[in-house]
Each structure stands twice: as structure tokens, then as C-alpha cells.
Coordinates of C-alpha atoms and ligand atoms in Angstrom, one line a residue:
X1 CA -13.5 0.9 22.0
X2 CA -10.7 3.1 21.4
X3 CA -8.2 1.3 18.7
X4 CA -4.2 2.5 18.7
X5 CA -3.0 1.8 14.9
X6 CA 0.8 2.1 14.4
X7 CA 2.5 1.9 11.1
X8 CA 6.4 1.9 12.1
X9 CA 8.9 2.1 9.7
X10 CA 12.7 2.3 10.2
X11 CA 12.9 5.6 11.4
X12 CA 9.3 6.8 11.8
X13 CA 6.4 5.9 14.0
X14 CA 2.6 6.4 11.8
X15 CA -0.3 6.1 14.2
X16 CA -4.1 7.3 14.6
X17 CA -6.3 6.8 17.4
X18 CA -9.7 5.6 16.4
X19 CA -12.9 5.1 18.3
X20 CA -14.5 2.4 16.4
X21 CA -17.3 0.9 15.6
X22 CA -18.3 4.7 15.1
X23 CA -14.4 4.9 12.9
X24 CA -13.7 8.5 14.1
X25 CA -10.2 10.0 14.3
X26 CA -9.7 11.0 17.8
X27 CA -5.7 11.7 17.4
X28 CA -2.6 11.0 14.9
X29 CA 0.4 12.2 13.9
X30 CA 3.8 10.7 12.9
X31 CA 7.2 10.4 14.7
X32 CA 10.0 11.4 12.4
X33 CA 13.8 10.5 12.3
X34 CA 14.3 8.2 15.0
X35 CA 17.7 7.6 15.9
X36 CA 19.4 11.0 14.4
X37 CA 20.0 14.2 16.3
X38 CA 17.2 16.1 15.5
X39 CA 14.1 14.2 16.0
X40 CA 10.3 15.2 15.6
X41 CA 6.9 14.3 16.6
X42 CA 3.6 16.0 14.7
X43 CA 0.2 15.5 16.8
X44 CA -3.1 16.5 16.0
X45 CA -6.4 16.8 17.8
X46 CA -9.8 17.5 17.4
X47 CA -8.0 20.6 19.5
X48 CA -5.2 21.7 17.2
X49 CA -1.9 20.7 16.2
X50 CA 1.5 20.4 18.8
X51 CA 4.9 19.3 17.1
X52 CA 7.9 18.2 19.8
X53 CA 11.4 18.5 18.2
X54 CA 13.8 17.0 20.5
X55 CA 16.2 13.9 20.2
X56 CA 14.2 10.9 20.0
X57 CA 16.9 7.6 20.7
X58 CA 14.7 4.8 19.7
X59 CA 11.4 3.3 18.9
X60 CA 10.6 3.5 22.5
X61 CA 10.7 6.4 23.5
X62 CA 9.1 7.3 20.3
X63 CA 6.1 5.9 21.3
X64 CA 6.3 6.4 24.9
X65 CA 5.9 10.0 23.6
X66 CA 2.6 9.3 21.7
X67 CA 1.1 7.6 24.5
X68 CA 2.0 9.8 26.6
X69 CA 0.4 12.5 24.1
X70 CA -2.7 10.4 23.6
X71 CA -3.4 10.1 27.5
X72 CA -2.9 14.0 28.5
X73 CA -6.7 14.6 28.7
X74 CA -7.3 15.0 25.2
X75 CA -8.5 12.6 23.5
X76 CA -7.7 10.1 26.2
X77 CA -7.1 11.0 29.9
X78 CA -6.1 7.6 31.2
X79 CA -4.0 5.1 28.7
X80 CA -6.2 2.1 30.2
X81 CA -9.0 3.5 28.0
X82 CA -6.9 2.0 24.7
X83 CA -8.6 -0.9 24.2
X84 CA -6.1 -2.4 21.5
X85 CA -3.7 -1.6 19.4
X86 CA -3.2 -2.6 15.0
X87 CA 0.0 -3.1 13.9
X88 CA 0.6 -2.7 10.2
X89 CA 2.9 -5.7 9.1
X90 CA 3.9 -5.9 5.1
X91 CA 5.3 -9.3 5.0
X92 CA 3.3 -12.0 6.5
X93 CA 4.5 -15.2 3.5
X94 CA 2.5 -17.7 3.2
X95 CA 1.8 -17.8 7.3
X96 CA -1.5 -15.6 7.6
X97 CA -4.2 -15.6 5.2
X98 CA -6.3 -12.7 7.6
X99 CA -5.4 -10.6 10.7
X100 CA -4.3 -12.0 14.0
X101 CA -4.4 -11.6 17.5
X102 CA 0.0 -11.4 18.5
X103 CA 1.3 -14.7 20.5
X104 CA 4.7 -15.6 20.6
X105 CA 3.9 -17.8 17.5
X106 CA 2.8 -15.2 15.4
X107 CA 6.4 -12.8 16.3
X108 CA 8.4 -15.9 15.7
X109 CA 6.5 -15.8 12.3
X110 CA 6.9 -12.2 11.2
X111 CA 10.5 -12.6 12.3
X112 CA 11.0 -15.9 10.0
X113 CA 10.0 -12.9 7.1
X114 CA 12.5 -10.8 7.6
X115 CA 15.0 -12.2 5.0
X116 CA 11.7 -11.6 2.4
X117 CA 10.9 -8.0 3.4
X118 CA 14.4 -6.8 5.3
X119 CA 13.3 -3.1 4.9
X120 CA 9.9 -3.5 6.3
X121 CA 9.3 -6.3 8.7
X122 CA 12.3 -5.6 11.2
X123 CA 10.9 -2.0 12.0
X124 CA 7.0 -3.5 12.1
X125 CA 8.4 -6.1 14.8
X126 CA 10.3 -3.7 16.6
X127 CA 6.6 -2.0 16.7
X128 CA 5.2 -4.8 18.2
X129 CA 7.5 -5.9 20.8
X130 CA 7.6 -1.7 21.7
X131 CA 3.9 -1.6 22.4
X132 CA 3.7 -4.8 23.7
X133 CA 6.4 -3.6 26.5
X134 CA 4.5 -0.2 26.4
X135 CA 0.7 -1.4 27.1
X136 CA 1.6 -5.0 28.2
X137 CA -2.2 -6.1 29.1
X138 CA -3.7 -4.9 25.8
X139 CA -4.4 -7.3 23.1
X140 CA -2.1 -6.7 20.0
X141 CA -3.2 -7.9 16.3
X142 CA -1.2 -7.9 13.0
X143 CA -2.9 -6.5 9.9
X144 CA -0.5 -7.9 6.9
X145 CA -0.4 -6.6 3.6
X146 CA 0.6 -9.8 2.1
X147 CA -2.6 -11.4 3.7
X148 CA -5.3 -10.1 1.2
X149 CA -3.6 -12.0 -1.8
X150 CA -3.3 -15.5 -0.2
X151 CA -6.2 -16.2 -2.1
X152 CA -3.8 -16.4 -5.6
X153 CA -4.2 -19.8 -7.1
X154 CA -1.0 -21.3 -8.3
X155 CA -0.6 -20.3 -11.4
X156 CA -1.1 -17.0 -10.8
X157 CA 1.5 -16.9 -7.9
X158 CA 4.1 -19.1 -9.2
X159 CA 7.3 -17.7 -11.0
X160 CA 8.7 -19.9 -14.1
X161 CA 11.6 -20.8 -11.8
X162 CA 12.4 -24.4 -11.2
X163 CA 9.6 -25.7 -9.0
X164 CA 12.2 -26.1 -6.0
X165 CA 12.4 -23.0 -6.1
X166 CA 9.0 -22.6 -4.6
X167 CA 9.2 -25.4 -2.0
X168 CA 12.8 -24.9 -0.4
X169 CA 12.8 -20.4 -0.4
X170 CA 9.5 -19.9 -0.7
X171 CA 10.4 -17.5 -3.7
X172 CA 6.3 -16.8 -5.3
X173 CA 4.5 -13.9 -5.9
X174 CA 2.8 -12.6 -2.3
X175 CA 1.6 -9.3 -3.4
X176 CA 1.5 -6.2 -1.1
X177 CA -1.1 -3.3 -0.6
X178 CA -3.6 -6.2 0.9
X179 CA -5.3 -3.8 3.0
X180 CA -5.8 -1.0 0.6
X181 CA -6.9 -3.6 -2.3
X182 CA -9.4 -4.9 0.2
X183 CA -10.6 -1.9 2.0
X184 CA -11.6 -0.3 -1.9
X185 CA -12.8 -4.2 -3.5
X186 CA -15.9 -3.6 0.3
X187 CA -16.4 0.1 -1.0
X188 CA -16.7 -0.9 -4.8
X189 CA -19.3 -3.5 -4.0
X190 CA -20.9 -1.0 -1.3
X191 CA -20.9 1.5 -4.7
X192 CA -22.2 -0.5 -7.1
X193 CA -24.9 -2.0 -4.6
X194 CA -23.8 -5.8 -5.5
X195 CA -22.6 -8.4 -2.3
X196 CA -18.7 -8.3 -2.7
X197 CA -18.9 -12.3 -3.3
X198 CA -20.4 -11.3 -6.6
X199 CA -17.8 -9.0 -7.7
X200 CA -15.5 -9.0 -10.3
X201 CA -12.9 -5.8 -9.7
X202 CA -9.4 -4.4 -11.1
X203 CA -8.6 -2.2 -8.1
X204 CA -5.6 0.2 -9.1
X205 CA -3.9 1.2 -6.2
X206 CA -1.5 4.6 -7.4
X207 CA 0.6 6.1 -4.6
X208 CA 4.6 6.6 -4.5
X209 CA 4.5 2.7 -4.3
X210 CA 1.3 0.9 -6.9
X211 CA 0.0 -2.4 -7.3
X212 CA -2.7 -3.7 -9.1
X213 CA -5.5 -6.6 -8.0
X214 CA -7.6 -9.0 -10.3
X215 CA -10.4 -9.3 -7.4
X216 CA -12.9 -11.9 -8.4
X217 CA -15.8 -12.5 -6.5
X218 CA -14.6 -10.6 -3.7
X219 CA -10.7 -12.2 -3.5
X220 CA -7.6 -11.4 -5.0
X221 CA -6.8 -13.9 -7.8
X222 CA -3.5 -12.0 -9.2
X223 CA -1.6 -8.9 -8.5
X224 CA 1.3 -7.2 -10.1
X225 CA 3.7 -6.8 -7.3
X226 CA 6.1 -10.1 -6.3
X227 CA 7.8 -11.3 -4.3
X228 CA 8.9 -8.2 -3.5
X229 CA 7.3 -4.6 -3.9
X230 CA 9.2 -3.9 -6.9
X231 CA 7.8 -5.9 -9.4
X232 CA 4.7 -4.6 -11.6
X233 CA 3.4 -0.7 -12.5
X234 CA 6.1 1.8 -12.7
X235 CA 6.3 3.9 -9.6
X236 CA 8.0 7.0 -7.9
X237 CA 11.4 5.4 -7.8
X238 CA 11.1 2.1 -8.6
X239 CA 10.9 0.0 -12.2
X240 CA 8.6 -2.1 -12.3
X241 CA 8.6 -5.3 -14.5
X242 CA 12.0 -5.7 -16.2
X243 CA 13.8 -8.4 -18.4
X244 CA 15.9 -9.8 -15.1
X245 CA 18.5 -10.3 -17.7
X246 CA 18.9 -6.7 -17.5
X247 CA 20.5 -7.1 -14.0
X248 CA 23.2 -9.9 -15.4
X249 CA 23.8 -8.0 -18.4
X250 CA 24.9 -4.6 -15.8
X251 CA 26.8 -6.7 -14.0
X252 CA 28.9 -8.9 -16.5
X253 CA 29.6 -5.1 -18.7
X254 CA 29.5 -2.5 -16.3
X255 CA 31.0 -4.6 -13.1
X256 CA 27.5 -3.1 -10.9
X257 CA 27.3 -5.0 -7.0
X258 CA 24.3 -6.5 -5.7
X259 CA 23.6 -3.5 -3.8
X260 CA 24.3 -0.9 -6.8
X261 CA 21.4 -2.9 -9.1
X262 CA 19.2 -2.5 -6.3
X263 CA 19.9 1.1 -5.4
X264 CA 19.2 1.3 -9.3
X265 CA 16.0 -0.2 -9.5
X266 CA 14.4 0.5 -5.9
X267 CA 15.7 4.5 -5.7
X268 CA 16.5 5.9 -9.4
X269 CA 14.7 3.9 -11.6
X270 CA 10.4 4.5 -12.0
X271 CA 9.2 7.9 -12.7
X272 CA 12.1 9.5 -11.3
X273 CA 14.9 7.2 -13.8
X274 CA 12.9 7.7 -16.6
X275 CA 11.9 11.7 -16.2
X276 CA 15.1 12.5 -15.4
X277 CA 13.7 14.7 -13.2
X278 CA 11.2 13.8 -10.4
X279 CA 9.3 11.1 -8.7
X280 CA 6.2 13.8 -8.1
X281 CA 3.4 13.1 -10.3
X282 CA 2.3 16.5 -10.0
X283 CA 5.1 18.4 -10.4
X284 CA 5.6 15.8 -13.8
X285 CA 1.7 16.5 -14.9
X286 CA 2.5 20.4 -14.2
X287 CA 5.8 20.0 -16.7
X288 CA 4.0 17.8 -18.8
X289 CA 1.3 20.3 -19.6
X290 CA 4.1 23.1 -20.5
X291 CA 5.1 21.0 -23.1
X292 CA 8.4 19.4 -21.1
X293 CA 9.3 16.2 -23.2
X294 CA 11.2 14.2 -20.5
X295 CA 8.1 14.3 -18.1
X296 CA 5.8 13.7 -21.1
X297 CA 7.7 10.3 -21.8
X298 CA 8.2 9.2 -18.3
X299 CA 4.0 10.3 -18.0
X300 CA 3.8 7.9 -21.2
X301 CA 5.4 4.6 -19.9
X302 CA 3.8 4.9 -16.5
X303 CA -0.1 5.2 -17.8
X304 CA 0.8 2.7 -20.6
X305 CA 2.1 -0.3 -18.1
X306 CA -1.3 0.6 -16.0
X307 CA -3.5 0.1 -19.5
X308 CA -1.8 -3.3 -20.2
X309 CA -2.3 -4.5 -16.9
X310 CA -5.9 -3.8 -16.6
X311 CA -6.3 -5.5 -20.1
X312 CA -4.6 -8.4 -18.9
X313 CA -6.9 -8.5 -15.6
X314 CA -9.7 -8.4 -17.8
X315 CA -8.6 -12.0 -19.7
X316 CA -8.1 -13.1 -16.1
X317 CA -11.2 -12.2 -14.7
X318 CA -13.3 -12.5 -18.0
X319 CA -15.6 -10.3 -16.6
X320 CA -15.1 -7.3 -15.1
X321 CA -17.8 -4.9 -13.0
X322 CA -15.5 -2.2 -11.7
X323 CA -11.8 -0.9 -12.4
X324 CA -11.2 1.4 -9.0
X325 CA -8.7 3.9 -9.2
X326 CA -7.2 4.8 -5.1
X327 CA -4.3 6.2 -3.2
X328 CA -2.5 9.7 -3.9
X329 CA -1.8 8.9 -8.1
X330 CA -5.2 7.3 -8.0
X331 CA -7.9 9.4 -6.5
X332 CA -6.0 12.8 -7.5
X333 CA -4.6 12.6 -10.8
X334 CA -7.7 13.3 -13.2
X335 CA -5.0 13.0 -15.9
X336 CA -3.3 9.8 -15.5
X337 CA -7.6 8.2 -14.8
X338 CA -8.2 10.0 -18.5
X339 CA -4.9 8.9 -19.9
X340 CA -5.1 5.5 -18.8
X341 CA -8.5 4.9 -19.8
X342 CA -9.0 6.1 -23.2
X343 CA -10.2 4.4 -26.2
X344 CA -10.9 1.0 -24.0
X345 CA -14.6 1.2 -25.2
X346 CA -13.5 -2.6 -26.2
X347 CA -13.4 -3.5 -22.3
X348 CA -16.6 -1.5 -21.8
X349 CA -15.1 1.3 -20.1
X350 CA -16.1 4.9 -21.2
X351 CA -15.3 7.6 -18.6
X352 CA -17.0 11.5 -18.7
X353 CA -14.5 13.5 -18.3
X354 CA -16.3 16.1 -16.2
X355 CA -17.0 13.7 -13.8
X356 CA -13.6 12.6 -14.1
X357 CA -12.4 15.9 -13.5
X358 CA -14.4 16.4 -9.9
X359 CA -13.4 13.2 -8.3
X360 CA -10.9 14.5 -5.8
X361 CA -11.4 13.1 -2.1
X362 CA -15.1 11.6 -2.6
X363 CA -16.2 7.9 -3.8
X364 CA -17.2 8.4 -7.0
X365 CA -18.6 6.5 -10.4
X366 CA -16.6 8.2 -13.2
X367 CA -18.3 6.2 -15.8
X368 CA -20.8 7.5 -19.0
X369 CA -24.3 5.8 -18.1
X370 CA -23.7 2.9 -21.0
X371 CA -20.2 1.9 -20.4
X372 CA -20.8 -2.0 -19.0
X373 CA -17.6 -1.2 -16.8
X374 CA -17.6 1.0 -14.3
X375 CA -15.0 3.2 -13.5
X376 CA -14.7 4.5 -9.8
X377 CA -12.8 6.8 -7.8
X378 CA -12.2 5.4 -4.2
X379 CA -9.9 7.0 -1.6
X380 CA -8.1 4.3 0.4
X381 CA -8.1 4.0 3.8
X382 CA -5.4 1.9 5.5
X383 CA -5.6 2.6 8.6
X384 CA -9.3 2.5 9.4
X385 CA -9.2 -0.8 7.6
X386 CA -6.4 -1.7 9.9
X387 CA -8.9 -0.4 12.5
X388 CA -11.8 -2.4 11.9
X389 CA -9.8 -5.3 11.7
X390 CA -8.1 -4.9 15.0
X391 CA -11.9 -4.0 16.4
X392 CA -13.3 -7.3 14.8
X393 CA -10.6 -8.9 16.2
X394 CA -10.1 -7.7 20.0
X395 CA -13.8 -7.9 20.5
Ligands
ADP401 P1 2.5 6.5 -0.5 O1 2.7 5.3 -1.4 O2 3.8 7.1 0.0 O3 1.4 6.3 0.6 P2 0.5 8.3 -1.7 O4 -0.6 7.3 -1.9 O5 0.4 9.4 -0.7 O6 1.9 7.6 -1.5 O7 0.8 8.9 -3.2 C1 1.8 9.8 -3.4 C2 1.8 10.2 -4.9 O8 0.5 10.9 -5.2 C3 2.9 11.2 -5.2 O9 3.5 10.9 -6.5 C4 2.1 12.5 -5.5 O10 2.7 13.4 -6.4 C5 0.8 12.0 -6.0 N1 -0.3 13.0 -5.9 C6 -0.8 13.5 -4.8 N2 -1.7 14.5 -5.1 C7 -1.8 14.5 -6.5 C8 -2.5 15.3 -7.5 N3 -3.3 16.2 -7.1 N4 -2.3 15.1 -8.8 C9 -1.4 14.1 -9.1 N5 -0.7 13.3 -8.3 C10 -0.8 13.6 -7.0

């Protein structure tokens, strides 16, 4: 069956054809600045690359355009042969504990989220009800990133807010990255040759956004992002954990908005706020290796918050089999694996450094023979995850 995934964002369309069970990539590409004057579509093939630049007015047409890519004779040469299409969704609440085939029940529900993921869920709904329109008799299923972490028992998910709190906004910690955190927790177990229900992970997922999961056997029992994606590990542009009184002390002496505090902790805050200079890991690991102090300190922070995390996870979980390192920080940055996991022969982790240092873009067990926690190198893969799911679910 030939699975459609879509990942839209505000301005953008994110999608790969898959024929699955087999999981091959038969297409993909990405539709760029939606909306503005100049937009762009980048297509690839088994047969080469082809990138349209031309207006592109809305999400429609957008994906009009891919279809009408996909279905040219290569890979597809009628659109009848998509056999269903995976919608990426990021806020899913308390509603969906697993992917879903799309009613009307299940919109109403990702629409009912908006007000807890305003960025993200309009743009994955406008996605839906797009394709929907698009391929009208082909069965549409919601992969959520929330999803993953409905497992959290209560005292893991609850904030120290008054209880009401909770029970009239719904405000708790959901977690995002569900389909990441899952997708490496099924590899890990694959890796160290143990059923997943019998596996105790820390699954560091390191891109421009990062999260971490205390998987134990097999489900998410805690996670460092909130509410919201900005709570937890450091990242590109965003802070992280923060006193909150931070925010009423900027406002009350500085007179800072709503919107100012979170332009500041969203867009220059994270590696970016703190390095002064970038939110590019690579270019701060290149500076940071010259010597440059500012990266050297933001670098510092960021692998720190990782290391206290992963001890805390460890209390959690009591014991721990793996501690998987994914996504672009993750799987390519030898330095910030070495960094973070130094001296924690005390949680059983020892890495070799060589094999530390050869990990790029395979799965890989970094760890010396003895060390009674493994270390592994996973590379993520959303949207075959999303694929498998929608396969599962359309069959
Ligand atoms: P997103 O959250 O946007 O999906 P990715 O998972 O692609 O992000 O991760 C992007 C981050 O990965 C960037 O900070 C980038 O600098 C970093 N990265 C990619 N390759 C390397 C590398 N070789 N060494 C260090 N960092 C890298």
C-alpha cells in the first residue's frame, strides 16, 4: 500500500510517499513559503530532483501540486493508487492515547487544541481538511506527538498549581516528540535484543527542538517538555526550564508584554540567547573548538541540563538498560554524546570514544563492553513511524 505522510506547518507542506509494509521512500519533498510571493516546491525521486518556484496561494494548491507531482508516472501514475494518507498532529491533549483513523469527532478534537498548541495544530488541521477535500475517498489517520506520553502517571504529569487548575484548563505536562521517543524506545529494544515491555530507556531526542523520555517498560512515564514545547533541555532558540518568576519579575521592572516574554523565550533565548551568537550546534562546536568562550558557555549549559536530566530519569526509572541519543544534536554531535556522558560511571554508563566518534547515520551501541548501561546511537524516523502507524491503521 502506498502511504501519503504530510507534516504541514504554517507556511510549509513536509511529505514522503512510502510503500509500506516494505517502508521504502518512493517520493518527498517539502512545499516552502505558502502564502508569500515567491513560493517553492523541492521533489525528489528515485529519478532525480525537480524544484517549482512559483506563487503558491494556500495550503491547497500546495498540495494539489504534490499530488499532482506524485501521480505524473513516477512513482505513481494514477492518484487512486494512494492508499492513505498520515497526518502529523502535535497536540492531541488528553483525547488520543494512539493514532486514529479522522471522523468528524476526531477534527472537532484537534480543533478543541488549538488554544494549547496555536502554532502547530491550526496548520496540521488545515492539512487534514486539504487532503480530505483533495483525495476524499482515502482513509485519513492522525499520528499525535502528544499521544506517546499519555501513559504519565499523575505525579509525573501534574504541575504544583492549584488542582483546579488541572480539571477546568487542562493545564499538565503532555509532552511532545511522541513519535520520535517511540519509534527509537522499538529500535533500542530491537538493539539490545530484549521485548520492549521489558525495557527500561532514557531516549534523548536532540534536534533544533529536544525532549527527553523516562520509558519504562516500553511507555513513557515522564518527559521534560510541558505543557508546551518550551519547557525542559535547552534548545536552538528556546530556554528551557526557568524560575517562571523570571517572566513577573520582566514584566513588573522592564514593562515586557505577553507577547515580548514569549518572543524572548521561544526565539532568542536557548543556545542562540546564551551564545550570543547562533542556534547551530555545529557552527557553536566549530567555535567552541577554536577556543571561542561565548560558544564554550552556551555548549556548557546545554550538555549540563541534558546530564541532570538523565540523572533524574535514572531515580525515576531505578533502573535503566539504555540512554538513546537521536535526531540532528543526537545522532551527529560526537561531542555533546562525550560531553554529556562523562564521568557517569556511577549510573553505569562508560562510552568508547572511538566508537563514539563513528556513530554518524547508523544504529549503534557506543558503550565499553562492562558499562551496565548502554549507550546507543539511533537515528529517528518520524515519518516512517508515522507510516507504519497509518499502515496499521488503514489496513
Ligand atoms: P528539527 O528539530 O528542526 O527537526 P534536527 O533534528 O534536524 O532539527 O536537528 C537540527 C540540529 O542538529 C541543528 O542544531 C544542527 O546544527 C544539528 N546538527 C546537525 N548535524 C550536526 C553535526 N554534524 N554536529 C552537530 N550538530 C549537528
Amino acid at each position: 500500500m502506498k502511504i501519503l505522510v504530510l507534516n504541514c506547518g504554517s507556511s510549509s507542506i513536509k511529505y514522503q510517499l512510502f510503500d509500506m509494509p516494505a517502508g521504502d521512500v518512493l517520493a518527498k519533498g517539502l512545499v516552502q513559503r505558502i502564502g508569500e510571493p515567491e513560493g517553492k516546491l523541492d521533489h525528489q525521486t528515485s529519478a532525480g530532483k525537480k524544484t517549482l518556484n512559483q506563487r503558491i496561494a494556500d495550503h491547497a494548491e500546495g498540495l494539489k501540486l504534490v499530488i499532482d507531482l506524485l501521480s505524473s508516472g513516477d512513482p505513481l501514475k494514477d492518484v487512486n493508487e494512494i492508499g492513505a494518507v498520515g497526518h502529523r498532529v502535535v497536540h492531541g491533549g488528553e483525547a488520543f492515547t494512539d493514532t486514529v483513523v479522522i471522523d468528524d469527532a476526531v477534527l472537532a478534537a484537534i480543533e478543541e487544541h488549538i488554544a494549547l498548541a496555536p502554532l502547530h495544530n491550526p496548520p496540521n488541521l488545515l492539512g487534514i481538511q486539504v487532503a480530505q477535500q483533495i483525495l476524499p475517498k482515502v482513509p485519513q489517520v492522525a499520528v499525535f506527538d502528544t499521544a506517546f506520553h499519555q501513559t504519565m502517571p499523575q505525579h509525573a504529569y501534574l504541575y504544583g498549581l492549584p488542582y483546579s487548575y488541572y480539571q477546568d484548563e487542562r493545564i499538565r505536562r503532555y509532552g511532545f516528540h511522541g513519535t520520535s521517543h517511540k519509534y527509537v524506545a522499538g529500535r533500542a529494544a530491537a538493539l539490545l535484543g530484549k521485548p520492549l515491555e521489558e525495557c527500561n530507556l532514557i531516549t534523548c531526542h536532540l534536534g533544533n527542538g529536544s525532549s527527553i523520555a523516562a520509558v519504562q517498560n516500553g511507555k513513557s512515564v515522564d518527559t521534560t517538555m510541558g505543557l508546551t514545547p518550551l519547557e525542559g533541555l535547552v534548545m536552538g532558540t528556546r530556554c528551557g526550564d526557568i524560575d517562571p518568576a523570571i517572566l513577573f519579575h520582566l514584566a513588573r521592572a522592564k514593562g515586557m508584554s505577553i507577547d515580548q516574554l514569549d518572543t524572548l523565550c521561544n526565539k532568542k533565548s536557548g543556545m542562540l540567547g546564551l551564545s550570543t551568537i547562533s542556534n547551530d550546534m555545529r557552527e557553536l562546536e566549530d567555535l567552541e573548538a577554536q577556543g571561542q568562550p561565548d560558544a564554550t558557555r552556551a555548549l556548557e549549559v546545554y550538555c549540563y541540563r541534558i546530564r541532570k536530566y538523565i540523572g533524574a530519569y535514572t531515580a525515576a526509572l531505578g533502573r535503566v538498560d539504555a540512554v538513546v541519543f537521536t535526531a540532528g544534536v543526537g545522532e551527529n554531535s560526537d561531542y555533546v554524546r562525550k560531553t554529556v556522558c562523562k564521568d557517569l560511571s556511577v549510573l553505569g554508563i562508560a562510552i568508547d570514544l572511538d566508537k563514539n566518534g563513528n556513530a554518524r547515520g547508523k544504529e549503534i551501541d557506543i558503550s565499553q563492553p562492562q558499562a551496565t548501561t548502554r549507550v546507543l546511537v539511533i537515528p529517528t524516523n518520524e515519518e516512517k513511524a508515522i507510516a507504519a502507524d497509518t499502515f496499521r491503521l488503514a489496513q
